Amino acid sequence: MTKYNWLIKDVRQIQGVIREAVRVATGGRPGPVLVDIPKDIQTARTEYNPQAPVRGPLPAVRQMPEPDAKAIEKLIEAMERAERPVILAGAGIIKAGASAELAQFARHAQIPVINTLLGMGGFPGTDPLFLGMPGMHGTAYANFALCECDLLINLGARFDDRVTGKVSSFCLKAVIVHVDIDAAEIGKRVKTHIPILGNVRDVLRSLNQQVRPVERRAWIGQVEAWKRDYPLQYGWDGSVKPQYVIEQIQEITGGDALFATGVGQHQMWAAQFLRFNEPRAFVSSGGLGTMGFGLPASIGAKFGRPDKEVWLIDGDGSFAMTLVELATAAMYNVPVRAVILNNAFLGMVRQWQELFFGKRYSHSHYPTNPDFAKIAEGYGVKGFSVRDVDQVRSVLEQAADHDGPVVMDFHVNPEENVWPMVPAGAGNDEMQLAPPAPESAR
Amino acid sequence: MSTEEKNGGPSHTIAVLVENKFGVLAKVAGLFSARGYNIDSLSVGVTQDPTVSRITLVTRGDERILEQIRKQLSKLIDTIKVMDMVREDTVQREMMLVKVAAPRSARAEILQIVEVFRARIVDLSAETLIIEITGDDGKIGAFLELLAPFGLKEIARTGKAALSRGPKTLKSTKG
């Protein structure tokens, strides 16, 4: 799970190990590390030495070399030839602090930007060039753009299988560029034509010095037409629609807040319907898919950024896994706004069972969910229970004004599905959505 | 991808310099098992610098898999250096102990084979012999083929060791 770990066997090692741990955690591609300090070491005594020795250079976390100027030149040439370029921006943008550089690059070169799930916030969600999320539950227009592009510039994303779908039909018309700080990610899943190893911020700075402004009227026009003709949408049937609740949160906050999620359908809807204004505004568990991540993450986010409003968008399944953390929220009076999109199902599991397993809802139905508002009140936390769509807006507004933690249990349509969807193992060109795909994207 | 697909392809010898600490070998082995790559042989030993160990491993795969293996090995924090040991540019040796059925009637013929291969007899009993032989894959393979008709009782191999020819070395860049 961790990038590296240490077991301290002698208290004199502790200072050097902690310094080394910080270096490993933050060096190269950042990642979590673990320092295991046994009980006897915890209670032992030692002298503090501000100059405690640290292990010599660690090749795997060394300072990144300057990105290869020749590779960057190749990319610029490819951009000049390209008629339909697309940027796929991942979490690397956020970790490298390269959001401003990305925005400058994309606007200058007039290239639409797709954000991966964990890359959300790396590019402003309100920018006209923003195409949302790609892949399995991506927007139709992001997937059309991937299928049709002739140049794909991957900036700090790892070509996750939920993004690529079937690799053998991924971006078949495109020259593929991959900028990554981790050499092992380049060429791992997708054949790369122009690999660029380095810190994505350095690469973008170098590009921004060299790229000439261009107009791409035909391509931008095509992308805008897709956005207009195939927007994210959902139907109305009088029930509380989860997407509607999220849209209302977006309206109330203007996207100016931090949003944590659990894992599942609600997480996909949050990624689809929220518009993140800044990096690190979206706190979510991606590849590991850790259900129960949301509530503790939202409390942590509020401690880390007390100046920001913090909203949790969670499902009943995820929320139930770590709801004891309401005690922490109550104890420190942490004003997180916890929204439960309660469908009494493990919704994503149910969706797959409905679509691919003949509606055999095996172990995904939770008809005996507790009353989450009452549980919240049991912890001394304000609780709302909402079954009527007309109450959604007013409850959200009351929660936004409340000085302290709030739990809102929205009883949403239990059989709502996340659309669009690329079935597991299929290519992005096989995406299913309500209206048929346009001819050009087939 | 099935294990068989991954295990196909030509054999490669890779030398890795690592920190000489507990748990490092487990991480290297874990990397192979997690990705479904097979290790044909593996040998580990301390180098002239007691804080550094050298792992020599033999694996199989096409160029793409080999590149992934190299990159993943380089990514481990305890890895100091990784090098592909190309057969033509390196000396590669492995030692094997083989226990073979050797009734009196067969001994003369076995002894002759041992002599031709410059192997050594290190144990002798009424029914069996233990032979020690050092060499590259080809030599050890040919030797086993010739002994097989007599009845191979047990085999223990050390795994391969490899060094570059000439003055080139796999230097540790430890500060």
JSON list of N, CA and C in Angstrom, two decimals, chain A residues 18-56:
[
{"chain": "A", "resi": 18, "resn": "ILE", "atom": "N", "xyz": [12.82, 9.71, 10.16]},
{"chain": "A", "resi": 18, "resn": "ILE", "atom": "CA", "xyz": [11.71, 10.64, 9.89]},
{"chain": "A", "resi": 18, "resn": "ILE", "atom": "C", "xyz": [12.09, 11.60, 8.75]},
{"chain": "A", "resi": 19, "resn": "ARG", "atom": "N", "xyz": [13.33, 12.07, 8.77]},
{"chain": "A", "resi": 19, "resn": "ARG", "atom": "CA", "xyz": [13.77, 12.96, 7.67]},
{"chain": "A", "resi": 19, "resn": "ARG", "atom": "C", "xyz": [13.71, 12.24, 6.33]},
{"chain": "A", "resi": 20, "resn": "GLU", "atom": "N", "xyz": [14.20, 10.98, 6.36]},
{"chain": "A", "resi": 20, "resn": "GLU", "atom": "CA", "xyz": [14.19, 10.21, 5.13]},
{"chain": "A", "resi": 20, "resn": "GLU", "atom": "C", "xyz": [12.75, 9.94, 4.67]},
{"chain": "A", "resi": 21, "resn": "ALA", "atom": "N", "xyz": [11.88, 9.69, 5.63]},
{"chain": "A", "resi": 21, "resn": "ALA", "atom": "CA", "xyz": [10.47, 9.39, 5.31]},
{"chain": "A", "resi": 21, "resn": "ALA", "atom": "C", "xyz": [9.82, 10.56, 4.60]},
{"chain": "A", "resi": 22, "resn": "VAL", "atom": "N", "xyz": [10.11, 11.76, 5.08]},
{"chain": "A", "resi": 22, "resn": "VAL", "atom": "CA", "xyz": [9.55, 12.95, 4.44]},
{"chain": "A", "resi": 22, "resn": "VAL", "atom": "C", "xyz": [10.09, 13.07, 3.02]},
{"chain": "A", "resi": 23, "resn": "ARG", "atom": "N", "xyz": [11.39, 12.77, 2.87]},
{"chain": "A", "resi": 23, "resn": "ARG", "atom": "CA", "xyz": [11.99, 12.89, 1.54]},
{"chain": "A", "resi": 23, "resn": "ARG", "atom": "C", "xyz": [11.40, 11.88, 0.56]},
{"chain": "A", "resi": 24, "resn": "VAL", "atom": "N", "xyz": [11.21, 10.65, 1.04]},
{"chain": "A", "resi": 24, "resn": "VAL", "atom": "CA", "xyz": [10.65, 9.63, 0.15]},
{"chain": "A", "resi": 24, "resn": "VAL", "atom": "C", "xyz": [9.19, 9.96, -0.19]},
{"chain": "A", "resi": 25, "resn": "ALA", "atom": "N", "xyz": [8.43, 10.39, 0.83]},
{"chain": "A", "resi": 25, "resn": "ALA", "atom": "CA", "xyz": [7.00, 10.66, 0.60]},
{"chain": "A", "resi": 25, "resn": "ALA", "atom": "C", "xyz": [6.80, 11.79, -0.41]},
{"chain": "A", "resi": 26, "resn": "THR", "atom": "N", "xyz": [7.68, 12.79, -0.39]},
{"chain": "A", "resi": 26, "resn": "THR", "atom": "CA", "xyz": [7.47, 13.97, -1.23]},
{"chain": "A", "resi": 26, "resn": "THR", "atom": "C", "xyz": [8.32, 13.94, -2.50]},
{"chain": "A", "resi": 27, "resn": "GLY", "atom": "N", "xyz": [9.31, 13.05, -2.57]},
{"chain": "A", "resi": 27, "resn": "GLY", "atom": "CA", "xyz": [10.23, 13.06, -3.71]},
{"chain": "A", "resi": 27, "resn": "GLY", "atom": "C", "xyz": [9.68, 12.30, -4.91]},
{"chain": "A", "resi": 28, "resn": "GLY", "atom": "N", "xyz": [10.09, 12.68, -6.10]},
{"chain": "A", "resi": 28, "resn": "GLY", "atom": "CA", "xyz": [9.64, 11.99, -7.31]},
{"chain": "A", "resi": 28, "resn": "GLY", "atom": "C", "xyz": [8.12, 12.01, -7.38]},
{"chain": "A", "resi": 29, "resn": "ARG", "atom": "N", "xyz": [7.51, 10.87, -7.65]},
{"chain": "A", "resi": 29, "resn": "ARG", "atom": "CA", "xyz": [6.05, 10.78, -7.61]},
{"chain": "A", "resi": 29, "resn": "ARG", "atom": "C", "xyz": [5.64, 10.63, -6.16]},
{"chain": "A", "resi": 30, "resn": "PRO", "atom": "N", "xyz": [4.93, 11.60, -5.58]},
{"chain": "A", "resi": 30, "resn": "PRO", "atom": "CA", "xyz": [4.64, 11.55, -4.15]},
{"chain": "A", "resi": 30, "resn": "PRO", "atom": "C", "xyz": [3.76, 10.36, -3.79]},
{"chain": "A", "resi": 31, "resn": "GLY", "atom": "N", "xyz": [3.88, 9.91, -2.55]},
{"chain": "A", "resi": 31, "resn": "GLY", "atom": "CA", "xyz": [3.04, 8.80, -2.11]},
{"chain": "A", "resi": 31, "resn": "GLY", "atom": "C", "xyz": [3.17, 8.61, -0.62]},
{"chain": "A", "resi": 32, "resn": "PRO", "atom": "N", "xyz": [2.22, 7.88, -0.03]},
{"chain": "A", "resi": 32, "resn": "PRO", "atom": "CA", "xyz": [2.24, 7.68, 1.42]},
{"chain": "A", "resi": 32, "resn": "PRO", "atom": "C", "xyz": [3.36, 6.74, 1.85]},
{"chain": "A", "resi": 33, "resn": "VAL", "atom": "N", "xyz": [3.93, 7.00, 3.02]},
{"chain": "A", "resi": 33, "resn": "VAL", "atom": "CA", "xyz": [4.94, 6.10, 3.60]},
{"chain": "A", "resi": 33, "resn": "VAL", "atom": "C", "xyz": [4.51, 5.76, 5.03]},
{"chain": "A", "resi": 34, "resn": "LEU", "atom": "N", "xyz": [5.10, 4.71, 5.58]},
{"chain": "A", "resi": 34, "resn": "LEU", "atom": "CA", "xyz": [4.74, 4.28, 6.93]},
{"chain": "A", "resi": 34, "resn": "LEU", "atom": "C", "xyz": [6.00, 4.14, 7.77]},
{"chain": "A", "resi": 35, "resn": "VAL", "atom": "N", "xyz": [5.99, 4.75, 8.96]},
{"chain": "A", "resi": 35, "resn": "VAL", "atom": "CA", "xyz": [7.09, 4.54, 9.90]},
{"chain": "A", "resi": 35, "resn": "VAL", "atom": "C", "xyz": [6.52, 3.78, 11.11]},
{"chain": "A", "resi": 36, "resn": "ASP", "atom": "N", "xyz": [7.00, 2.59, 11.32]},
{"chain": "A", "resi": 36, "resn": "ASP", "atom": "CA", "xyz": [6.50, 1.73, 12.39]},
{"chain": "A", "resi": 36, "resn": "ASP", "atom": "C", "xyz": [7.39, 1.94, 13.62]},
{"chain": "A", "resi": 37, "resn": "ILE", "atom": "N", "xyz": [6.83, 2.55, 14.67]},
{"chain": "A", "resi": 37, "resn": "ILE", "atom": "CA", "xyz": [7.60, 2.85, 15.88]},
{"chain": "A", "resi": 37, "resn": "ILE", "atom": "C", "xyz": [7.08, 1.96, 17.02]},
{"chain": "A", "resi": 38, "resn": "PRO", "atom": "N", "xyz": [7.80, 0.89, 17.38]},
{"chain": "A", "resi": 38, "resn": "PRO", "atom": "CA", "xyz": [7.31, -0.03, 18.40]},
{"chain": "A", "resi": 38, "resn": "PRO", "atom": "C", "xyz": [7.20, 0.65, 19.77]},
{"chain": "A", "resi": 39, "resn": "LYS", "atom": "N", "xyz": [6.43, 0.01, 20.65]},
{"chain": "A", "resi": 39, "resn": "LYS", "atom": "CA", "xyz": [6.13, 0.58, 21.96]},
{"chain": "A", "resi": 39, "resn": "LYS", "atom": "C", "xyz": [7.39, 0.93, 22.77]},
{"chain": "A", "resi": 40, "resn": "ASP", "atom": "N", "xyz": [8.38, 0.02, 22.77]},
{"chain": "A", "resi": 40, "resn": "ASP", "atom": "CA", "xyz": [9.57, 0.30, 23.59]},
{"chain": "A", "resi": 40, "resn": "ASP", "atom": "C", "xyz": [10.35, 1.50, 23.04]},
{"chain": "A", "resi": 41, "resn": "ILE", "atom": "N", "xyz": [10.32, 1.69, 21.72]},
{"chain": "A", "resi": 41, "resn": "ILE", "atom": "CA", "xyz": [11.01, 2.84, 21.12]},
{"chain": "A", "resi": 41, "resn": "ILE", "atom": "C", "xyz": [10.24, 4.13, 21.45]},
{"chain": "A", "resi": 42, "resn": "GLN", "atom": "N", "xyz": [8.90, 4.01, 21.48]},
{"chain": "A", "resi": 42, "resn": "GLN", "atom": "CA", "xyz": [8.08, 5.20, 21.76]},
{"chain": "A", "resi": 42, "resn": "GLN", "atom": "C", "xyz": [8.39, 5.80, 23.12]},
{"chain": "A", "resi": 43, "resn": "THR", "atom": "N", "xyz": [8.74, 4.95, 24.08]},
{"chain": "A", "resi": 43, "resn": "THR", "atom": "CA", "xyz": [8.96, 5.44, 25.45]},
{"chain": "A", "resi": 43, "resn": "THR", "atom": "C", "xyz": [10.44, 5.60, 25.77]},
{"chain": "A", "resi": 44, "resn": "ALA", "atom": "N", "xyz": [11.33, 5.29, 24.81]},
{"chain": "A", "resi": 44, "resn": "ALA", "atom": "CA", "xyz": [12.76, 5.44, 25.06]},
{"chain": "A", "resi": 44, "resn": "ALA", "atom": "C", "xyz": [13.17, 6.91, 24.96]},
{"chain": "A", "resi": 45, "resn": "ARG", "atom": "N", "xyz": [14.36, 7.23, 25.46]},
{"chain": "A", "resi": 45, "resn": "ARG", "atom": "CA", "xyz": [14.84, 8.61, 25.40]},
{"chain": "A", "resi": 45, "resn": "ARG", "atom": "C", "xyz": [16.03, 8.71, 24.47]},
{"chain": "A", "resi": 46, "resn": "THR", "atom": "N", "xyz": [16.17, 9.88, 23.83]},
{"chain": "A", "resi": 46, "resn": "THR", "atom": "CA", "xyz": [17.32, 10.12, 22.97]},
{"chain": "A", "resi": 46, "resn": "THR", "atom": "C", "xyz": [17.59, 11.61, 22.92]},
{"chain": "A", "resi": 47, "resn": "GLU", "atom": "N", "xyz": [18.78, 11.98, 22.46]},
{"chain": "A", "resi": 47, "resn": "GLU", "atom": "CA", "xyz": [19.13, 13.39, 22.31]},
{"chain": "A", "resi": 47, "resn": "GLU", "atom": "C", "xyz": [18.61, 13.88, 20.95]},
{"chain": "A", "resi": 48, "resn": "TYR", "atom": "N", "xyz": [18.09, 15.09, 20.91]},
{"chain": "A", "resi": 48, "resn": "TYR", "atom": "CA", "xyz": [17.68, 15.65, 19.62]},
{"chain": "A", "resi": 48, "resn": "TYR", "atom": "C", "xyz": [18.91, 16.17, 18.89]},
{"chain": "A", "resi": 49, "resn": "ASN", "atom": "N", "xyz": [19.08, 15.70, 17.68]},
{"chain": "A", "resi": 49, "resn": "ASN", "atom": "CA", "xyz": [20.22, 16.14, 16.88]},
{"chain": "A", "resi": 49, "resn": "ASN", "atom": "C", "xyz": [19.70, 16.74, 15.58]},
{"chain": "A", "resi": 50, "resn": "PRO", "atom": "N", "xyz": [19.75, 18.08, 15.48]},
{"chain": "A", "resi": 50, "resn": "PRO", "atom": "CA", "xyz": [19.18, 18.71, 14.28]},
{"chain": "A", "resi": 50, "resn": "PRO", "atom": "C", "xyz": [19.92, 18.31, 13.01]},
{"chain": "A", "resi": 51, "resn": "GLN", "atom": "N", "xyz": [21.12, 17.76, 13.16]},
{"chain": "A", "resi": 51, "resn": "GLN", "atom": "CA", "xyz": [21.89, 17.37, 11.97]},
{"chain": "A", "resi": 51, "resn": "GLN", "atom": "C", "xyz": [21.93, 15.85, 11.80]},
{"chain": "A", "resi": 52, "resn": "ALA", "atom": "N", "xyz": [20.91, 15.17, 12.30]},
{"chain": "A", "resi": 52, "resn": "ALA", "atom": "CA", "xyz": [20.92, 13.71, 12.22]},
{"chain": "A", "resi": 52, "resn": "ALA", "atom": "C", "xyz": [21.18, 13.25, 10.79]},
{"chain": "A", "resi": 53, "resn": "PRO", "atom": "N", "xyz": [22.06, 12.28, 10.58]},
{"chain": "A", "resi": 53, "resn": "PRO", "atom": "CA", "xyz": [22.39, 11.88, 9.21]},
{"chain": "A", "resi": 53, "resn": "PRO", "atom": "C", "xyz": [21.23, 11.18, 8.52]},
{"chain": "A", "resi": 54, "resn": "VAL", "atom": "N", "xyz": [21.11, 11.46, 7.23]},
{"chain": "A", "resi": 54, "resn": "VAL", "atom": "CA", "xyz": [20.08, 10.82, 6.40]},
{"chain": "A", "resi": 54, "resn": "VAL", "atom": "C", "xyz": [20.81, 9.97, 5.38]},
{"chain": "A", "resi": 55, "resn": "ARG", "atom": "N", "xyz": [20.18, 8.88, 4.98]},
{"chain": "A", "resi": 55, "resn": "ARG", "atom": "CA", "xyz": [20.76, 8.00, 3.98]},
{"chain": "A", "resi": 55, "resn": "ARG", "atom": "C", "xyz": [21.13, 8.78, 2.72]},
{"chain": "A", "resi": 56, "resn": "GLY", "atom": "N", "xyz": [22.18, 8.36, 2.06]},
{"chain": "A", "resi": 56, "resn": "GLY", "atom": "CA", "xyz": [22.68, 9.02, 0.85]},
{"chain": "A", "resi": 56, "resn": "GLY", "atom": "C", "xyz": [21.64, 9.10, -0.25]}
]
